[in-house]
Coordinates of C-alpha atoms in Angstrom, one line a residue:
M1 CA -42.7 24.3 26.7
G2 CA -39.5 23.6 24.8
K3 CA -36.1 24.2 26.1
V4 CA -34.6 27.6 25.1
S5 CA -31.2 27.4 23.6
V6 CA -28.8 30.4 23.7
S7 CA -26.1 30.9 21.0
L8 CA -23.5 33.5 20.2
A9 CA -24.3 36.3 17.7
A10 CA -20.7 37.7 17.7
D11 CA -17.2 36.8 18.9
H12 CA -16.3 37.1 22.5
T13 CA -13.7 40.0 22.4
R14 CA -12.1 42.3 24.9
S15 CA -14.1 45.2 23.6
D16 CA -16.9 43.8 25.7
A17 CA -16.4 45.1 29.3
R18 CA -17.6 41.8 30.8
I19 CA -15.1 39.7 28.8
D20 CA -12.3 42.1 29.4
T21 CA -13.0 42.1 33.2
L22 CA -12.8 38.3 33.3
I23 CA -9.6 38.2 31.4
L24 CA -8.1 40.9 33.6
A25 CA -9.2 38.8 36.6
A26 CA -7.2 35.9 35.2
Q27 CA -4.2 38.1 34.3
R28 CA -4.0 39.6 37.8
R29 CA -5.5 36.6 39.7
A30 CA -8.1 38.9 41.3
P31 CA -10.7 37.0 43.4
V32 CA -14.2 37.0 42.0
I33 CA -17.5 35.9 43.5
L34 CA -19.6 33.4 41.6
L35 CA -23.4 33.2 41.7
A36 CA -25.4 30.2 40.5
G37 CA -28.8 31.1 39.0
E38 CA -31.9 29.0 39.4
G39 CA -31.9 28.3 35.7
Y40 CA -28.3 27.1 35.4
A41 CA -28.6 23.7 33.8
L42 CA -25.3 22.3 35.1
L43 CA -26.2 22.6 38.8
P44 CA -26.1 19.1 40.4
W45 CA -29.0 19.8 42.7
K46 CA -32.3 21.7 42.7
L47 CA -31.5 25.2 43.9
G48 CA -35.0 26.3 44.9
C49 CA -34.4 30.0 44.9
A50 CA -33.5 32.8 42.5
Y51 CA -29.7 32.4 42.9
A52 CA -27.0 31.2 45.4
V53 CA -23.7 32.9 46.3
L54 CA -21.2 30.1 45.9
G55 CA -18.1 31.9 47.3
W56 CA -14.8 33.4 46.2
Y57 CA -12.9 31.9 43.2
W58 CA -9.9 32.7 41.1
V59 CA -9.6 32.3 37.3
S60 CA -7.0 29.6 36.7
C61 CA -7.3 29.3 32.9
T62 CA -9.0 31.0 30.0
W63 CA -9.2 29.8 26.4
Y64 CA -11.2 30.0 23.2
E65 CA -13.4 27.4 21.6
A66 CA -15.2 27.5 18.2
E67 CA -19.0 27.6 18.4
P68 CA -20.9 27.0 15.2
C69 CA -23.1 29.9 14.1
A70 CA -26.8 29.2 14.8
D71 CA -29.4 29.1 12.0
G72 CA -30.3 32.6 10.9
V73 CA -27.2 34.2 12.5
E74 CA -24.8 36.0 10.2
A75 CA -21.4 34.3 10.3
P76 CA -18.1 36.2 10.4
E77 CA -16.3 36.6 7.1
G78 CA -14.3 33.6 6.1
R79 CA -15.6 31.2 8.8
S80 CA -18.7 29.5 10.0
W81 CA -18.1 29.8 13.8
F82 CA -17.7 32.3 16.6
H83 CA -15.0 32.5 19.2
R84 CA -16.4 31.7 22.6
L85 CA -14.3 32.4 25.7
K86 CA -14.2 29.6 28.2
I87 CA -13.1 30.1 31.8
R88 CA -12.0 27.8 34.5
F89 CA -12.8 29.0 38.1
D90 CA -11.1 27.4 41.1
W91 CA -12.2 27.7 44.7
I92 CA -10.0 29.8 46.9
N93 CA -9.1 27.4 49.6
T94 CA -8.4 29.9 52.4
Q95 CA -12.2 29.8 52.7
G96 CA -12.1 26.2 53.9
T97 CA -14.4 23.5 52.5
P98 CA -17.1 25.0 50.2
W99 CA -20.3 25.6 52.2
W100 CA -22.4 23.8 49.5
F101 CA -20.2 20.7 49.5
T102 CA -20.2 18.0 52.2
K103 CA -18.6 14.5 52.2
G104 CA -18.2 14.6 48.4
A105 CA -21.9 15.3 47.8
P106 CA -23.7 18.6 47.1
L107 CA -25.5 20.2 50.1
P108 CA -29.3 20.0 49.3
V109 CA -31.3 23.2 49.8
K110 CA -34.0 22.4 52.4
I111 CA -35.6 25.8 52.8
P112 CA -38.9 25.9 51.0
I113 CA -39.9 29.0 49.2
S114 CA -43.0 30.0 47.2
Q115 CA -41.5 32.7 45.0
L116 CA -38.2 33.2 43.2
I117 CA -37.4 36.5 45.0
L118 CA -34.6 35.8 47.5
P119 CA -31.0 34.7 46.9
L120 CA -29.1 32.2 49.0
T121 CA -25.7 32.9 50.7
P122 CA -23.5 31.1 53.2
P123 CA -25.0 31.6 56.6
P124 CA -22.9 33.9 58.8
D125 CA -22.1 31.0 61.1
S126 CA -21.3 28.6 58.3
P127 CA -18.0 26.6 58.5
T128 CA -16.6 28.5 55.6
P129 CA -16.7 32.2 56.4
S130 CA -14.5 34.5 54.3
V131 CA -11.0 35.1 55.7
E132 CA -10.4 38.6 56.7
T133 CA -6.9 40.1 56.1
N134 CA -4.7 40.0 59.2
H135 CA -1.2 39.1 60.3
D136 CA -2.1 35.4 60.6
G137 CA -3.4 35.4 57.0
E138 CA 0.1 36.0 55.7
A139 CA 1.2 32.7 57.2
V140 CA -1.8 30.9 55.8
R141 CA -1.2 32.2 52.3
N142 CA 2.5 31.2 52.5
A143 CA 1.5 27.7 53.6
V144 CA -0.9 27.5 50.6
W145 CA 1.8 28.6 48.2
R146 CA 4.4 26.2 49.6
R147 CA 2.1 23.2 49.0
A148 CA 2.2 24.0 45.2
P149 CA 4.8 22.0 43.2
A150 CA 8.0 23.8 42.7
R151 CA 8.3 25.7 39.4
N152 CA 11.5 26.0 37.4
I153 CA 12.0 29.8 36.8
G154 CA 14.1 29.0 33.7
P155 CA 12.7 29.2 30.2
S156 CA 9.9 26.9 29.3
P157 CA 7.5 26.6 26.3
F158 CA 4.7 28.4 28.2
D159 CA 6.5 31.1 30.1
D160 CA 4.6 33.7 28.2
L161 CA 1.3 32.0 29.0
Y162 CA 1.3 32.2 32.8
F163 CA -2.4 32.3 33.1
S164 CA -3.8 30.9 29.8
P165 CA -3.0 30.5 26.1
L166 CA -4.5 34.0 25.5
E167 CA -2.3 37.0 24.6
I168 CA -2.7 39.4 27.5
H169 CA -0.3 42.2 26.6
R170 CA -1.9 45.2 25.1
G171 CA -1.3 48.9 24.8
K172 CA -4.8 50.4 25.3
R173 CA -6.9 50.3 28.4
Y174 CA -10.3 48.6 28.5
P175 CA -13.4 49.2 30.6
G176 CA -12.6 46.7 33.3
D177 CA -9.1 47.9 34.1
H178 CA -10.0 50.2 37.0
L179 CA -11.8 47.4 38.8
L180 CA -8.8 45.2 39.1
A181 CA -6.0 47.8 39.3
N182 CA -4.8 46.9 42.8
F183 CA -4.0 43.2 42.1
H184 CA -0.4 42.4 41.1
P185 CA 0.3 38.7 40.5
D186 CA 3.2 36.7 41.9
P187 CA 4.9 33.9 39.9
P188 CA 2.2 31.7 38.3
P189 CA 0.9 28.7 40.2
A190 CA 1.7 25.2 38.9
R191 CA -1.0 23.8 36.6
P192 CA -0.3 20.3 35.5
W193 CA -2.3 20.4 32.3
L194 CA 0.1 23.0 30.8
H195 CA 2.9 20.4 30.8
A196 CA 0.7 18.1 28.7
G197 CA 0.4 20.6 25.9
Q198 CA 2.6 21.5 22.9
R199 CA 3.6 24.4 20.7
C200 CA 1.6 24.8 17.5
P201 CA 3.6 24.4 14.4
S202 CA 1.5 27.0 12.6
C203 CA 1.3 29.9 15.0
L204 CA 4.3 28.8 17.3
N205 CA 2.2 29.5 20.4
Y206 CA 1.9 27.0 23.2
S207 CA -1.6 25.5 24.0
P208 CA -2.2 23.1 26.8
R209 CA -4.0 19.8 26.3
L210 CA -7.4 20.1 27.8
Y211 CA -9.4 17.3 26.1
R212 CA -9.0 13.5 26.2
E213 CA -9.5 13.3 22.5
G214 CA -6.2 15.0 21.8
W215 CA -4.4 18.2 21.5
I216 CA -6.0 21.3 19.9
C217 CA -4.5 24.7 19.2
L218 CA -6.5 27.2 21.2
V219 CA -5.2 30.4 19.6
A220 CA -8.2 31.9 17.9
E221 CA -6.2 33.7 15.2
C222 CA -4.3 30.6 14.2
I223 CA -5.2 28.7 10.9
Q224 CA -4.9 25.5 12.9
F225 CA -7.4 26.7 15.6
W226 CA -9.9 24.1 16.7
L227 CA -8.5 21.3 14.6
L228 CA -8.0 18.0 16.5
S229 CA -4.4 16.6 16.2
T230 CA -4.5 12.9 15.5
T231 CA -2.1 10.2 14.3
V232 CA -3.5 10.7 10.8
G233 CA -3.2 14.5 10.9
L234 CA -5.5 17.4 11.7
I235 CA -9.3 16.8 11.5
P236 CA -12.2 19.3 11.9
I237 CA -14.2 19.0 15.1
S238 CA -17.8 18.6 14.1
P239 CA -20.6 20.2 16.2
S240 CA -21.9 16.7 17.1
M241 CA -18.6 15.7 18.6
K242 CA -18.7 15.8 22.4
L243 CA -15.3 16.6 23.7
R244 CA -14.3 15.4 27.2
Y245 CA -12.0 17.3 29.5
D246 CA -8.7 15.5 30.3
E247 CA -8.4 14.0 33.8
T248 CA -5.3 16.1 34.4
F249 CA -7.2 19.3 33.6
L250 CA -9.9 18.4 36.1
R251 CA -7.6 18.0 39.1
V252 CA -7.9 20.6 41.9
I253 CA -5.0 22.9 42.2
P254 CA -3.8 25.0 45.1
T255 CA -4.7 28.6 45.4
P256 CA -1.8 30.9 44.4
Y257 CA -0.4 33.2 47.0
D258 CA -1.7 36.4 45.6
A259 CA -5.3 35.1 45.1
A260 CA -5.6 33.8 48.7
S261 CA -6.3 37.1 50.3
L262 CA -10.0 37.9 50.0
P263 CA -11.0 41.6 49.4
Y264 CA -13.9 41.5 51.9
N265 CA -16.3 39.2 53.8
I266 CA -18.8 37.6 51.5
V267 CA -21.6 38.0 54.1
P268 CA -22.1 41.7 54.7
P269 CA -22.6 43.1 58.2
P270 CA -26.2 43.6 59.3
P271 CA -27.6 47.1 58.5
S272 CA -28.3 49.6 61.1
S273 CA -31.8 49.6 62.8
S274 CA -31.9 53.3 63.7
P275 CA -33.0 56.2 61.5
Q276 CA -29.9 58.1 62.8
A277 CA -27.7 55.5 61.2
E278 CA -24.0 55.0 61.2
G279 CA -23.3 58.2 63.1
T280 CA -23.9 60.4 60.0
G281 CA -26.4 62.6 61.7
E282 CA -28.6 62.4 58.6
A283 CA -32.1 61.1 59.0
G284 CA -33.0 57.9 57.1
S285 CA -29.6 56.6 56.2
R286 CA -29.2 54.5 53.1
S287 CA -28.3 51.6 55.3
L288 CA -31.9 51.4 56.5
W289 CA -33.1 50.1 53.2
R290 CA -30.2 47.8 52.5
G291 CA -30.8 44.1 52.3
F292 CA -29.5 41.6 54.8
V293 CA -28.4 38.0 55.2
C294 CA -30.5 36.0 57.7
S295 CA -28.9 33.5 60.0
C296 CA -30.6 30.8 57.9
G297 CA -28.4 31.8 55.0
R298 CA -31.1 33.5 52.9
S299 CA -30.4 37.0 51.5
N300 CA -33.4 39.3 51.8
C301 CA -34.5 42.6 50.4
R302 CA -35.8 45.0 53.0
Y303 CA -39.5 45.3 52.1
R304 CA -40.8 46.6 55.5
W305 CA -40.3 50.0 56.9
E306 CA -40.1 49.3 60.6
R307 CA -38.0 46.1 60.7
L308 CA -36.0 43.5 58.9
S309 CA -37.9 40.3 58.0
C310 CA -36.8 37.1 56.4
R311 CA -39.3 35.6 54.0
A312 CA -37.7 32.2 54.1
C313 CA -37.6 31.3 57.8
G314 CA -39.8 34.1 59.2
Q315 CA -37.1 35.5 61.5
H316 CA -37.2 39.3 62.0
S317 CA -35.4 42.0 63.9
A318 CA -36.9 44.1 66.7
A319 CA -39.3 46.8 65.4
Q320 CA -38.5 50.4 65.6
T321 CA -40.0 52.4 68.5
D322 CA -41.2 56.0 69.0
S323 CA -37.7 56.9 70.0
D324 CA -36.7 56.3 66.4
V325 CA -39.1 58.9 65.1
V326 CA -37.1 61.8 63.4
R327 CA -38.5 65.0 64.8
A328 CA -39.4 67.9 62.6
S329 CA -36.8 70.0 64.3
A330 CA -34.1 67.7 63.0
I331 CA -35.1 68.3 59.3
Q332 CA -32.5 70.3 57.4
S333 CA -34.2 73.0 55.5
D334 CA -33.0 74.0 52.0
K335 CA -32.0 77.6 51.6
A336 CA -31.9 77.5 47.9
D337 CA -33.7 79.9 45.6
P338 CA -37.4 79.0 45.7
L339 CA -37.8 79.9 42.0
G340 CA -37.8 76.9 39.7
E341 CA -35.3 76.8 36.8
A342 CA -34.7 74.9 33.6
D343 CA -31.8 72.9 32.4
E344 CA -29.3 74.7 30.2
G345 CA -30.5 75.0 26.7
S346 CA -34.2 74.6 27.6
P347 CA -36.7 77.3 26.8
D348 CA -37.8 79.6 29.7
I349 CA -41.2 78.7 31.2
P350 CA -43.6 81.6 31.9
M351 CA -44.2 82.1 35.6
S352 CA -46.1 84.4 38.0
V353 CA -45.9 84.9 41.8
R354 CA -48.7 85.8 44.2
R355 CA -49.4 85.8 47.9
M356 CA -52.2 84.0 49.8
L357 CA -53.4 85.2 53.2
N358 CA -55.4 82.1 54.3
P359 CA -53.2 80.3 54.8
C360 CA -50.2 82.7 54.6
A361 CA -48.2 81.3 51.6
T362 CA -46.4 82.2 48.4
V363 CA -47.7 80.6 45.2
I364 CA -45.6 80.4 42.1
A365 CA -47.3 79.4 38.9
Y366 CA -45.4 77.9 36.0
E367 CA -47.1 77.6 32.6
L368 CA -46.0 74.4 30.7
P369 CA -46.6 75.1 27.0
Q370 CA -50.0 73.9 25.7
A371 CA -50.3 71.6 28.7
G372 CA -51.3 73.2 31.9
T373 CA -50.0 74.9 35.0
V374 CA -47.8 73.7 37.8
Y375 CA -48.4 75.6 41.1
H376 CA -45.8 75.6 43.9
V377 CA -47.2 76.5 47.3
M378 CA -44.7 77.5 50.0
H379 CA -46.1 78.2 53.5
D380 CA -44.9 80.8 55.9
H381 CA -45.5 78.4 58.8
V382 CA -45.3 74.7 58.7
E383 CA -46.4 73.5 62.2
F384 CA -49.2 71.6 60.5
A385 CA -46.7 69.7 58.4
D386 CA -44.5 68.9 61.5
A387 CA -47.4 67.0 63.1
I388 CA -48.3 65.1 60.0
W389 CA -44.6 64.2 59.3
E390 CA -44.1 62.7 62.8
A391 CA -47.5 60.9 62.6
Y392 CA -46.5 59.2 59.3
Q393 CA -43.4 57.7 61.0
R394 CA -45.4 56.5 64.0
A395 CA -48.0 54.9 61.7
A396 CA -45.2 53.0 59.9
I397 CA -43.7 51.8 63.2
H398 CA -47.0 50.8 64.9
T399 CA -48.2 48.6 62.0
S400 CA -49.6 45.1 61.7
A401 CA -46.9 42.4 62.1
S402 CA -48.5 40.3 59.4
T403 CA -49.5 43.1 56.9
P404 CA -47.2 46.1 57.3
L405 CA -48.7 49.4 56.0
F406 CA -45.6 50.8 54.3
Q407 CA -43.9 48.2 52.0
R408 CA -41.6 48.1 49.1
R409 CA -43.8 46.3 46.5
A410 CA -42.9 44.4 43.4
L411 CA -42.5 46.3 40.1
K412 CA -44.5 45.1 37.1
S413 CA -42.0 43.7 34.6
N414 CA -42.1 41.1 31.8
T415 CA -38.4 41.1 31.3
I416 CA -37.1 40.2 34.8
K417 CA -37.3 36.7 36.3
G418 CA -38.6 36.9 39.9
Q419 CA -39.4 40.1 41.7
L420 CA -37.7 43.5 41.6
L421 CA -38.9 45.8 44.4
S422 CA -39.7 49.4 44.1
Q423 CA -37.4 51.9 45.8
Q424 CA -40.2 53.4 47.9
F425 CA -42.2 52.3 50.9
A426 CA -45.8 53.0 50.0
I427 CA -49.5 52.7 50.9
N428 CA -52.5 53.7 48.8
S429 CA -55.8 54.9 50.4
G430 CA -59.2 55.4 48.8
A431 CA -59.9 54.3 45.2
S432 CA -57.6 51.6 43.8
Y433 CA -54.6 53.1 42.0
K434 CA -52.8 50.9 39.5
Y435 CA -49.5 51.9 38.1
I436 CA -46.0 50.3 37.8
V437 CA -46.2 49.0 41.4
E438 CA -49.1 47.0 42.8
T439 CA -49.5 48.9 46.1
L440 CA -51.7 47.8 48.9
S441 CA -55.0 49.8 49.0
Y442 CA -57.1 50.6 52.1
P443 CA -60.4 52.4 52.3
F444 CA -60.3 55.9 53.8
A445 CA -62.0 54.5 56.9
D446 CA -59.2 52.0 57.5
S447 CA -56.3 54.4 56.7
P448 CA -54.1 56.0 59.3
D449 CA -55.1 59.4 60.6
C450 CA -51.9 61.0 59.1
V451 CA -53.1 60.0 55.6
M452 CA -56.4 61.7 56.1
D453 CA -54.8 64.8 57.6
A454 CA -52.5 65.0 54.6
L455 CA -55.5 64.7 52.2
M456 CA -57.4 67.4 54.1
V457 CA -54.4 69.8 53.7
I458 CA -54.2 69.0 50.0
R459 CA -57.9 69.6 49.4
K460 CA -57.8 73.0 51.2
R461 CA -54.7 74.2 49.4
V462 CA -56.1 73.2 46.0
A463 CA -59.3 75.0 46.6
A464 CA -57.5 78.1 47.7
V465 CA -55.2 78.2 44.7
L466 CA -57.6 77.1 42.0
G467 CA -60.7 78.7 43.4
E468 CA -62.7 75.5 43.3
A469 CA -62.9 72.3 45.3
V470 CA -61.5 69.1 43.9
D471 CA -63.0 66.0 45.5
F472 CA -59.9 63.8 45.6
N473 CA -60.9 60.2 46.2
E474 CA -57.4 58.6 46.3
I475 CA -54.1 59.4 48.0
L476 CA -50.8 57.6 47.6
S477 CA -48.4 58.0 50.5
V478 CA -44.8 57.2 49.8
M479 CA -41.9 57.1 52.3
Y480 CA -38.3 57.6 51.1
R481 CA -35.0 56.8 52.7
E482 CA -31.7 58.2 51.7
G483 CA -30.9 57.3 48.1
Q484 CA -34.4 56.3 47.2
K485 CA -36.3 58.3 44.5
M486 CA -39.2 58.3 42.1
S487 CA -37.9 58.0 38.5
W488 CA -39.4 59.6 35.4
H489 CA -43.1 58.8 35.0
D490 CA -46.5 60.5 34.4
D491 CA -49.8 60.4 36.2
G492 CA -51.7 59.7 32.9
E493 CA -53.4 56.4 33.8
H494 CA -56.9 55.9 32.4
G495 CA -59.6 57.5 34.5
L496 CA -57.5 60.1 36.3
G497 CA -58.8 63.6 36.7
P498 CA -57.1 66.7 35.4
V499 CA -55.7 67.8 38.8
V500 CA -53.0 66.0 40.7
A501 CA -51.6 67.5 44.0
A502 CA -48.9 66.5 46.5
L503 CA -47.8 67.4 50.0
S504 CA -44.0 67.2 50.6
L505 CA -42.8 66.4 54.1
G506 CA -39.3 65.9 55.5
S507 CA -36.0 66.5 53.7
P508 CA -35.9 68.7 50.6
A509 CA -36.4 67.2 47.2
T510 CA -36.0 68.2 43.6
M511 CA -39.0 67.8 41.3
S512 CA -38.3 68.0 37.6
F513 CA -40.5 68.1 34.5
R514 CA -39.3 67.2 31.0
P515 CA -41.2 66.8 27.7
K516 CA -41.8 63.2 26.7
A517 CA -39.3 61.7 24.2
S518 CA -41.7 62.2 21.3
I519 CA -42.4 65.9 22.2
K520 CA -40.3 69.0 21.7
V521 CA -40.9 72.3 23.4
H522 CA -40.3 75.3 21.1
R523 CA -39.2 78.7 22.4
G524 CA -42.3 80.2 20.9
G525 CA -44.4 78.2 23.5
G526 CA -45.6 75.3 21.3
L527 CA -45.3 71.6 21.4
A528 CA -44.3 69.4 18.4
L529 CA -43.0 65.9 17.7
S530 CA -39.3 65.8 18.6
G531 CA -36.6 65.4 16.0
G532 CA -33.7 66.4 18.2
V533 CA -30.2 64.9 18.4
N534 CA -31.1 62.9 21.5
P535 CA -34.9 62.7 21.8
S536 CA -34.6 59.8 24.3
Q537 CA -33.2 62.1 26.9
P538 CA -34.8 65.5 26.6
A539 CA -33.6 68.2 29.1
S540 CA -35.8 69.3 32.0
V541 CA -37.8 72.4 31.4
L542 CA -38.6 72.9 35.1
N543 CA -36.8 72.0 38.3
L544 CA -38.5 72.8 41.6
T545 CA -37.0 72.5 45.1
L546 CA -39.7 71.1 47.4
S547 CA -39.2 71.9 51.1
H548 CA -41.0 70.6 54.2
G549 CA -44.7 71.5 54.0
D550 CA -44.7 72.6 50.3
V551 CA -47.6 71.6 48.1
V552 CA -47.4 71.1 44.3
I553 CA -50.5 71.2 42.1
M554 CA -50.5 70.0 38.5
S555 CA -53.5 71.4 36.8
G556 CA -54.3 70.2 33.3
R557 CA -54.6 66.7 31.9
A558 CA -52.2 67.5 29.0
I559 CA -49.4 67.8 31.5
Q560 CA -49.5 64.0 32.0
Y561 CA -49.7 63.4 28.3
G562 CA -46.9 65.7 27.2
Y563 CA -44.5 65.6 30.1
D564 CA -42.8 63.2 32.5
H565 CA -41.8 64.2 36.0
R566 CA -39.5 62.7 38.7
V567 CA -38.7 63.5 42.3
I568 CA -35.2 63.0 43.9
P569 CA -35.2 63.5 47.7
S570 CA -32.1 64.5 49.6
G571 CA -32.9 62.3 52.5
L572 CA -35.7 60.9 54.7
R573 CA -39.0 62.2 53.1
V574 CA -42.7 61.5 52.9
A575 CA -44.8 62.5 49.9
A576 CA -48.6 62.3 49.8
T577 CA -50.1 62.6 46.3
A578 CA -53.9 63.0 45.8
R579 CA -55.8 62.2 42.6
V580 CA -59.4 61.9 41.3
I581 CA -59.9 58.4 39.9
R582 CA -63.0 57.6 37.9
A583 CA -64.4 54.1 37.2
S584 CA -63.8 54.5 33.4
P585 CA -61.9 56.9 31.2
E586 CA -63.7 60.0 29.9

């Protein structure tokens, strides 16, 4: 396979938030963290993982170079090149020696891995931890600044270019401003390459000498930009000419005073191991699905429910115990209006309300136009749900050490290198169910009792509401922690039956329905192809608040073809969704 080359299709300008943020970082000398990706061609060693966190750096110089337009790319008017922003990053030396550098040679990565899924960071006990701000840090920063050569405060040819030959003064604000607003630079650090430059006779701006071959004006708007100054005059720099950086430019320079203080430790603290995390009193804190940095230096996503586990070295934290189970009595019930509602501007959905006596429950039916009916079953008593709720948590805790039941699995994607995990911890039981996540599937006989109890409840409620039994042969159990959700999707995979039903356990959640982007709902009750102003983001036509023990039934295959739905929990939650899956589509 040939090597893929990447070229510009437009100038690098400050209208791009990424470019603007980097220039602001240079202007204000704000520390930035650099990552090295596995595919970065200039790395001097084999990385062996998706990316590595190199550490904190400051931007010591920015400038523009001319990059020839690639074949087939439309060139800017009046020239055959684009302006590419180049950036020099310097190590912030209050971190000590770079963790990846030892005795003048790069540190080889020795941890073998089989998949590009985990990044690398400095181990917490590495010799170069980030420096926390304290009283002693002030003395350290002063010492760093004093080591820099003294600078004459009087006028000089580059006083207005204290961080680069770029013009930095502007009246309007750009997208990256708020990210760097707290950094205010001191006088600029000494950079020897600036003294080797000269003022351009055409634009009268000062440009440093960065290349061995000679001086070049680096002001992109100048007519002399990117022309090499020689003894015989100015000559164009051809694409085949390989410029070399000047030795003076490659020298290490001290970290300036105002860049020496690091905003935070590059290695985050370990996440909490308890469902009642961080003293918030809320079940299933967001910290319980945060990634962590192992003592071996590898950063890991949390893919198991019950413990932290490093896929590089195999180390893991202690598993949760029964004392970590969140009791049903701790669940905060939602006192909101049980009736569903639509977003502003959406047509009203016909609805009806009735009571059931066995079991005692209120059933609200919502008619989605020319698609089917959504039933919301709200029970008077939820003791049955309390037992299933706690049983799910125990099943997740008392799982196999080698193959945990509830995992965050990899999403199917052709655009992302490596793996991106789903937000939910899930297990599938019964028939195999293939959707955007490849979830582990177990036969009913090998599934936890809580799964089968949830399936029994769903079957009974569907029979009571629809008046006929539905022989569900698959159930997907999903466990959510704070901040996790199920984004817009449908259950329209090939072979699925017309009825899909779900039991909601734990914290309240909002379930929303919206027509697909190609569909528009008319107030008269019909569906048509959408021609709206923003068809890619149609409004929700139905929003339901699902409480502990509620059951939702979607009856009608056309619901999955004409509508998407999503679920946003407010905290720790379990959802069990049952389907009928046939071997082949009808």
